[in-house]
Amino acid sequence: MADTKLISVIVPCYNEQEVLPMFYAEITKISKQMTDKHPELTFEYVFIDDGSKDKTLSGLRELANQDSRVRYISFSRNFGKEAGIYAGLSNAKGDYCVVMDADLQHPPKFLPIMYEAVASGEYDCATTRRVSRDGESPVRSFFARLFYKIMNKISQTEIVDGAQDFRFMSRQMVDAVLSMSEYNRFSKGIFSWVGFRVKYLEYENVERAAGTTAWSFWGLFRYSIEGIIGFSTFPLSIPVMAGAVSCLISLLFLLIEAFADKMSGALTAVIFLLLFLGGLILISIGVLGMYLSKTYLEVKHRPIYLARETEKDAYKFAKPVESIDVAINDADDAENDEDTSDSEE
Ligand code: UDP
Ligand code: MG
């Protein structure tokens, strides 16, 4: 048999108690199909419990006690999906790693195709790209499109519209992603920044299998600002350009003042200019502040996540199973047998 190849399936979970059993059923089904076809394949499932407040963690403990392929890392609090992806990738042992959502919006049926693409050596990464945003509110779609437009204009790193965090990667690419150890993580940018050959598989949007999305509109807004600040320095140059333009305008005013006998509405012009320049200065300081705050967090070198429990602790929560009862009963019987043999002597 050829060398075994391990595939690590990394699944960030936040309050996913409802979908977890469905996801586990699906992923084990696909794994079986894949191992039947390629006997050299083995799997590990690395679940990240991102400080869930529901029964996700107890579900994971149960799975880990039943199935040795199940591993998990439970965070000390909610650190966000990005931290979950990082924790999963840095703890995965696989020759290949695939990151996917727990809610089945990243259909496991793509895994065999992704594996073929990457294992062939032609690609280092296979990912899906949504070609429709069906099931998403029009407002959200509009802002998402706007974000991709702006982002791709002002950043050197291309962020493909509709590209997702559902990524099947070679070990080489995983190591490259991990070498970017920044605190402010924006995976879509990181995956693109490292380069490598990426195969895009197109598919129609699927709705969540159960539960609700953890993303609010403002959450997404903050996330897109994170993306822009993380992968573009263009906003820093806006104040410079605006400053240059306002200097030119003020020179123009000076010229008009010098050549015209008297300016009409001079007071209005002064008030307008004061407010306008004041606004520009405040915006510029704000932009500087945003970059400075990210730099501040970055230089602190805080850990990206903190784990409080892993699958190695799962046994502590194992329910007493029948086999343990049987073992105890057997031991008792053996003692009784010894007793009887003693008495016979
Ligand atoms: N998730 C996470 N931490 C969070 C929010 C979400 O690990 O703070 C996980 C979530 O459990 C899911 C994936 O990230 O597996 C995508 O989240 P969700 O489905 O809520 O986002 P959407 O699909 O709406 O973008
Ligand atoms: Mg989802």
mmCIF file with all atom_site columns, N, CA, C and O in Angstrom, residues 105 107 109-110 128-134 164 201-207:
data_model
loop_
_atom_site.group_PDB
_atom_site.id
_atom_site.type_symbol
_atom_site.label_atom_id
_atom_site.label_alt_id
_atom_site.label_comp_id
_atom_site.label_asym_id
_atom_site.label_entity_id
_atom_site.label_seq_id
_atom_site.pdbx_PDB_ins_code
_atom_site.Cartn_x
_atom_site.Cartn_y
_atom_site.Cartn_z
_atom_site.occupancy
_atom_site.B_iso_or_equiv
_atom_site.pdbx_formal_charge
_atom_site.auth_seq_id
_atom_site.auth_comp_id
_atom_site.auth_asym_id
_atom_site.auth_atom_id
_atom_site.pdbx_PDB_model_num
ATOM 1  N N  . GLN A 1 105 ? -22.851 24.855 4.903  1.00 0.00 ? 105 GLN A N  1
ATOM 2  C CA . GLN A 1 105 ? -22.884 25.801 3.782  1.00 0.00 ? 105 GLN A CA 1
ATOM 3  C C  . GLN A 1 105 ? -21.670 25.559 2.876  1.00 0.00 ? 105 GLN A C  1
ATOM 4  O O  . GLN A 1 105 ? -21.621 26.071 1.771  1.00 0.00 ? 105 GLN A O  1
ATOM 5  N N  . PRO A 1 107 ? -20.448 22.521 1.273  1.00 0.00 ? 107 PRO A N  1
ATOM 6  C CA . PRO A 1 107 ? -20.879 21.128 1.119  1.00 0.00 ? 107 PRO A CA 1
ATOM 7  C C  . PRO A 1 107 ? -19.714 20.136 1.074  1.00 0.00 ? 107 PRO A C  1
ATOM 8  O O  . PRO A 1 107 ? -18.821 20.270 0.240  1.00 0.00 ? 107 PRO A O  1
ATOM 9  N N  . LYS A 1 109 ? -19.559 17.390 -0.122 1.00 0.00 ? 109 LYS A N  1
ATOM 10 C CA . LYS A 1 109 ? -19.460 16.634 -1.389 1.00 0.00 ? 109 LYS A CA 1
ATOM 11 C C  . LYS A 1 109 ? -18.349 17.176 -2.302 1.00 0.00 ? 109 LYS A C  1
ATOM 12 O O  . LYS A 1 109 ? -17.931 16.506 -3.230 1.00 0.00 ? 109 LYS A O  1
ATOM 13 N N  . PHE A 1 110 ? -17.851 18.381 -2.005 1.00 0.00 ? 110 PHE A N  1
ATOM 14 C CA . PHE A 1 110 ? -16.765 18.943 -2.823 1.00 0.00 ? 110 PHE A CA 1
ATOM 15 C C  . PHE A 1 110 ? -15.405 18.332 -2.478 1.00 0.00 ? 110 PHE A C  1
ATOM 16 O O  . PHE A 1 110 ? -14.455 18.465 -3.234 1.00 0.00 ? 110 PHE A O  1
ATOM 17 N N  . THR A 1 128 ? -14.033 26.957 -3.126 1.00 0.00 ? 128 THR A N  1
ATOM 18 C CA . THR A 1 128 ? -15.284 27.191 -3.850 1.00 0.00 ? 128 THR A CA 1
ATOM 19 C C  . THR A 1 128 ? -15.515 28.681 -4.006 1.00 0.00 ? 128 THR A C  1
ATOM 20 O O  . THR A 1 128 ? -15.036 29.491 -3.219 1.00 0.00 ? 128 THR A O  1
ATOM 21 N N  . ARG A 1 129 ? -16.280 29.011 -5.008 1.00 0.00 ? 129 ARG A N  1
ATOM 22 C CA . ARG A 1 129 ? -16.624 30.398 -5.271 1.00 0.00 ? 129 ARG A CA 1
ATOM 23 C C  . ARG A 1 129 ? -18.118 30.439 -5.511 1.00 0.00 ? 129 ARG A C  1
ATOM 24 O O  . ARG A 1 129 ? -18.617 29.743 -6.389 1.00 0.00 ? 129 ARG A O  1
ATOM 25 N N  . ARG A 1 130 ? -18.802 31.234 -4.698 1.00 0.00 ? 130 ARG A N  1
ATOM 26 C CA . ARG A 1 130 ? -20.254 31.341 -4.872 1.00 0.00 ? 130 ARG A CA 1
ATOM 27 C C  . ARG A 1 130 ? -20.545 32.144 -6.120 1.00 0.00 ? 130 ARG A C  1
ATOM 28 O O  . ARG A 1 130 ? -20.038 33.254 -6.266 1.00 0.00 ? 130 ARG A O  1
ATOM 29 N N  . VAL A 1 131 ? -21.378 31.600 -7.004 1.00 0.00 ? 131 VAL A N  1
ATOM 30 C CA . VAL A 1 131 ? -21.721 32.401 -8.179 1.00 0.00 ? 131 VAL A CA 1
ATOM 31 C C  . VAL A 1 131 ? -23.050 33.117 -7.975 1.00 0.00 ? 131 VAL A C  1
ATOM 32 O O  . VAL A 1 131 ? -23.418 33.988 -8.730 1.00 0.00 ? 131 VAL A O  1
ATOM 33 N N  . SER A 1 132 ? -23.791 32.720 -6.935 1.00 0.00 ? 132 SER A N  1
ATOM 34 C CA . SER A 1 132 ? -25.023 33.458 -6.644 1.00 0.00 ? 132 SER A CA 1
ATOM 35 C C  . SER A 1 132 ? -25.039 33.776 -5.158 1.00 0.00 ? 132 SER A C  1
ATOM 36 O O  . SER A 1 132 ? -24.380 33.112 -4.369 1.00 0.00 ? 132 SER A O  1
ATOM 37 N N  . ARG A 1 133 ? -25.769 34.806 -4.803 1.00 0.00 ? 133 ARG A N  1
ATOM 38 C CA . ARG A 1 133 ? -25.909 35.148 -3.393 1.00 0.00 ? 133 ARG A CA 1
ATOM 39 C C  . ARG A 1 133 ? -27.349 34.923 -2.958 1.00 0.00 ? 133 ARG A C  1
ATOM 40 O O  . ARG A 1 133 ? -27.867 35.643 -2.100 1.00 0.00 ? 133 ARG A O  1
ATOM 41 N N  . ASP A 1 134 ? -28.015 33.940 -3.586 1.00 0.00 ? 134 ASP A N  1
ATOM 42 C CA . ASP A 1 134 ? -29.416 33.653 -3.241 1.00 0.00 ? 134 ASP A CA 1
ATOM 43 C C  . ASP A 1 134 ? -29.536 33.383 -1.751 1.00 0.00 ? 134 ASP A C  1
ATOM 44 O O  . ASP A 1 134 ? -28.658 32.754 -1.156 1.00 0.00 ? 134 ASP A O  1
ATOM 45 N N  . GLN A 1 164 ? -14.488 31.878 -0.738 1.00 0.00 ? 164 GLN A N  1
ATOM 46 C CA . GLN A 1 164 ? -14.841 31.573 0.653  1.00 0.00 ? 164 GLN A CA 1
ATOM 47 C C  . GLN A 1 164 ? -13.672 31.002 1.429  1.00 0.00 ? 164 GLN A C  1
ATOM 48 O O  . GLN A 1 164 ? -12.606 30.758 0.873  1.00 0.00 ? 164 GLN A O  1
ATOM 49 N N  . LEU A 1 201 ? -13.792 26.267 -7.678 1.00 0.00 ? 201 LEU A N  1
ATOM 50 C CA . LEU A 1 201 ? -14.941 25.459 -8.083 1.00 0.00 ? 201 LEU A CA 1
ATOM 51 C C  . LEU A 1 201 ? -16.177 26.309 -7.855 1.00 0.00 ? 201 LEU A C  1
ATOM 52 O O  . LEU A 1 201 ? -16.366 26.844 -6.763 1.00 0.00 ? 201 LEU A O  1
ATOM 53 N N  . GLU A 1 202 ? -16.992 26.462 -8.882 1.00 0.00 ? 202 GLU A N  1
ATOM 54 C CA . GLU A 1 202 ? -18.139 27.358 -8.735 1.00 0.00 ? 202 GLU A CA 1
ATOM 55 C C  . GLU A 1 202 ? -19.360 26.609 -8.216 1.00 0.00 ? 202 GLU A C  1
ATOM 56 O O  . GLU A 1 202 ? -19.559 25.447 -8.550 1.00 0.00 ? 202 GLU A O  1
ATOM 57 N N  . TYR A 1 203 ? -20.131 27.275 -7.389 1.00 0.00 ? 203 TYR A N  1
ATOM 58 C CA . TYR A 1 203 ? -21.365 26.634 -6.899 1.00 0.00 ? 203 TYR A CA 1
ATOM 59 C C  . TYR A 1 203 ? -22.377 27.673 -6.456 1.00 0.00 ? 203 TYR A C  1
ATOM 60 O O  . TYR A 1 203 ? -22.041 28.829 -6.209 1.00 0.00 ? 203 TYR A O  1
ATOM 61 N N  . GLU A 1 204 ? -23.640 27.223 -6.413 1.00 0.00 ? 204 GLU A N  1
ATOM 62 C CA . GLU A 1 204 ? -24.739 28.102 -6.002 1.00 0.00 ? 204 GLU A CA 1
ATOM 63 C C  . GLU A 1 204 ? -24.776 28.155 -4.480 1.00 0.00 ? 204 GLU A C  1
ATOM 64 O O  . GLU A 1 204 ? -24.496 27.154 -3.819 1.00 0.00 ? 204 GLU A O  1
ATOM 65 N N  . ASN A 1 205 ? -25.158 29.301 -3.954 1.00 0.00 ? 205 ASN A N  1
ATOM 66 C CA . ASN A 1 205 ? -25.208 29.448 -2.493 1.00 0.00 ? 205 ASN A CA 1
ATOM 67 C C  . ASN A 1 205 ? -26.151 28.420 -1.853 1.00 0.00 ? 205 ASN A C  1
ATOM 68 O O  . ASN A 1 205 ? -27.205 28.131 -2.389 1.00 0.00 ? 205 ASN A O  1
ATOM 69 N N  . VAL A 1 206 ? -25.744 27.876 -0.728 1.00 0.00 ? 206 VAL A N  1
ATOM 70 C CA . VAL A 1 206 ? -26.622 26.970 0.018  1.00 0.00 ? 206 VAL A CA 1
ATOM 71 C C  . VAL A 1 206 ? -26.943 27.639 1.344  1.00 0.00 ? 206 VAL A C  1
ATOM 72 O O  . VAL A 1 206 ? -26.086 28.297 1.923  1.00 0.00 ? 206 VAL A O  1
ATOM 73 N N  . GLU A 1 207 ? -28.168 27.420 1.828  1.00 0.00 ? 207 GLU A N  1
ATOM 74 C CA . GLU A 1 207 ? -28.517 28.022 3.120  1.00 0.00 ? 207 GLU A CA 1
ATOM 75 C C  . GLU A 1 207 ? -28.017 27.141 4.251  1.00 0.00 ? 207 GLU A C  1
ATOM 76 O O  . GLU A 1 207 ? -27.780 25.956 4.079  1.00 0.00 ? 207 GLU A O  1
#
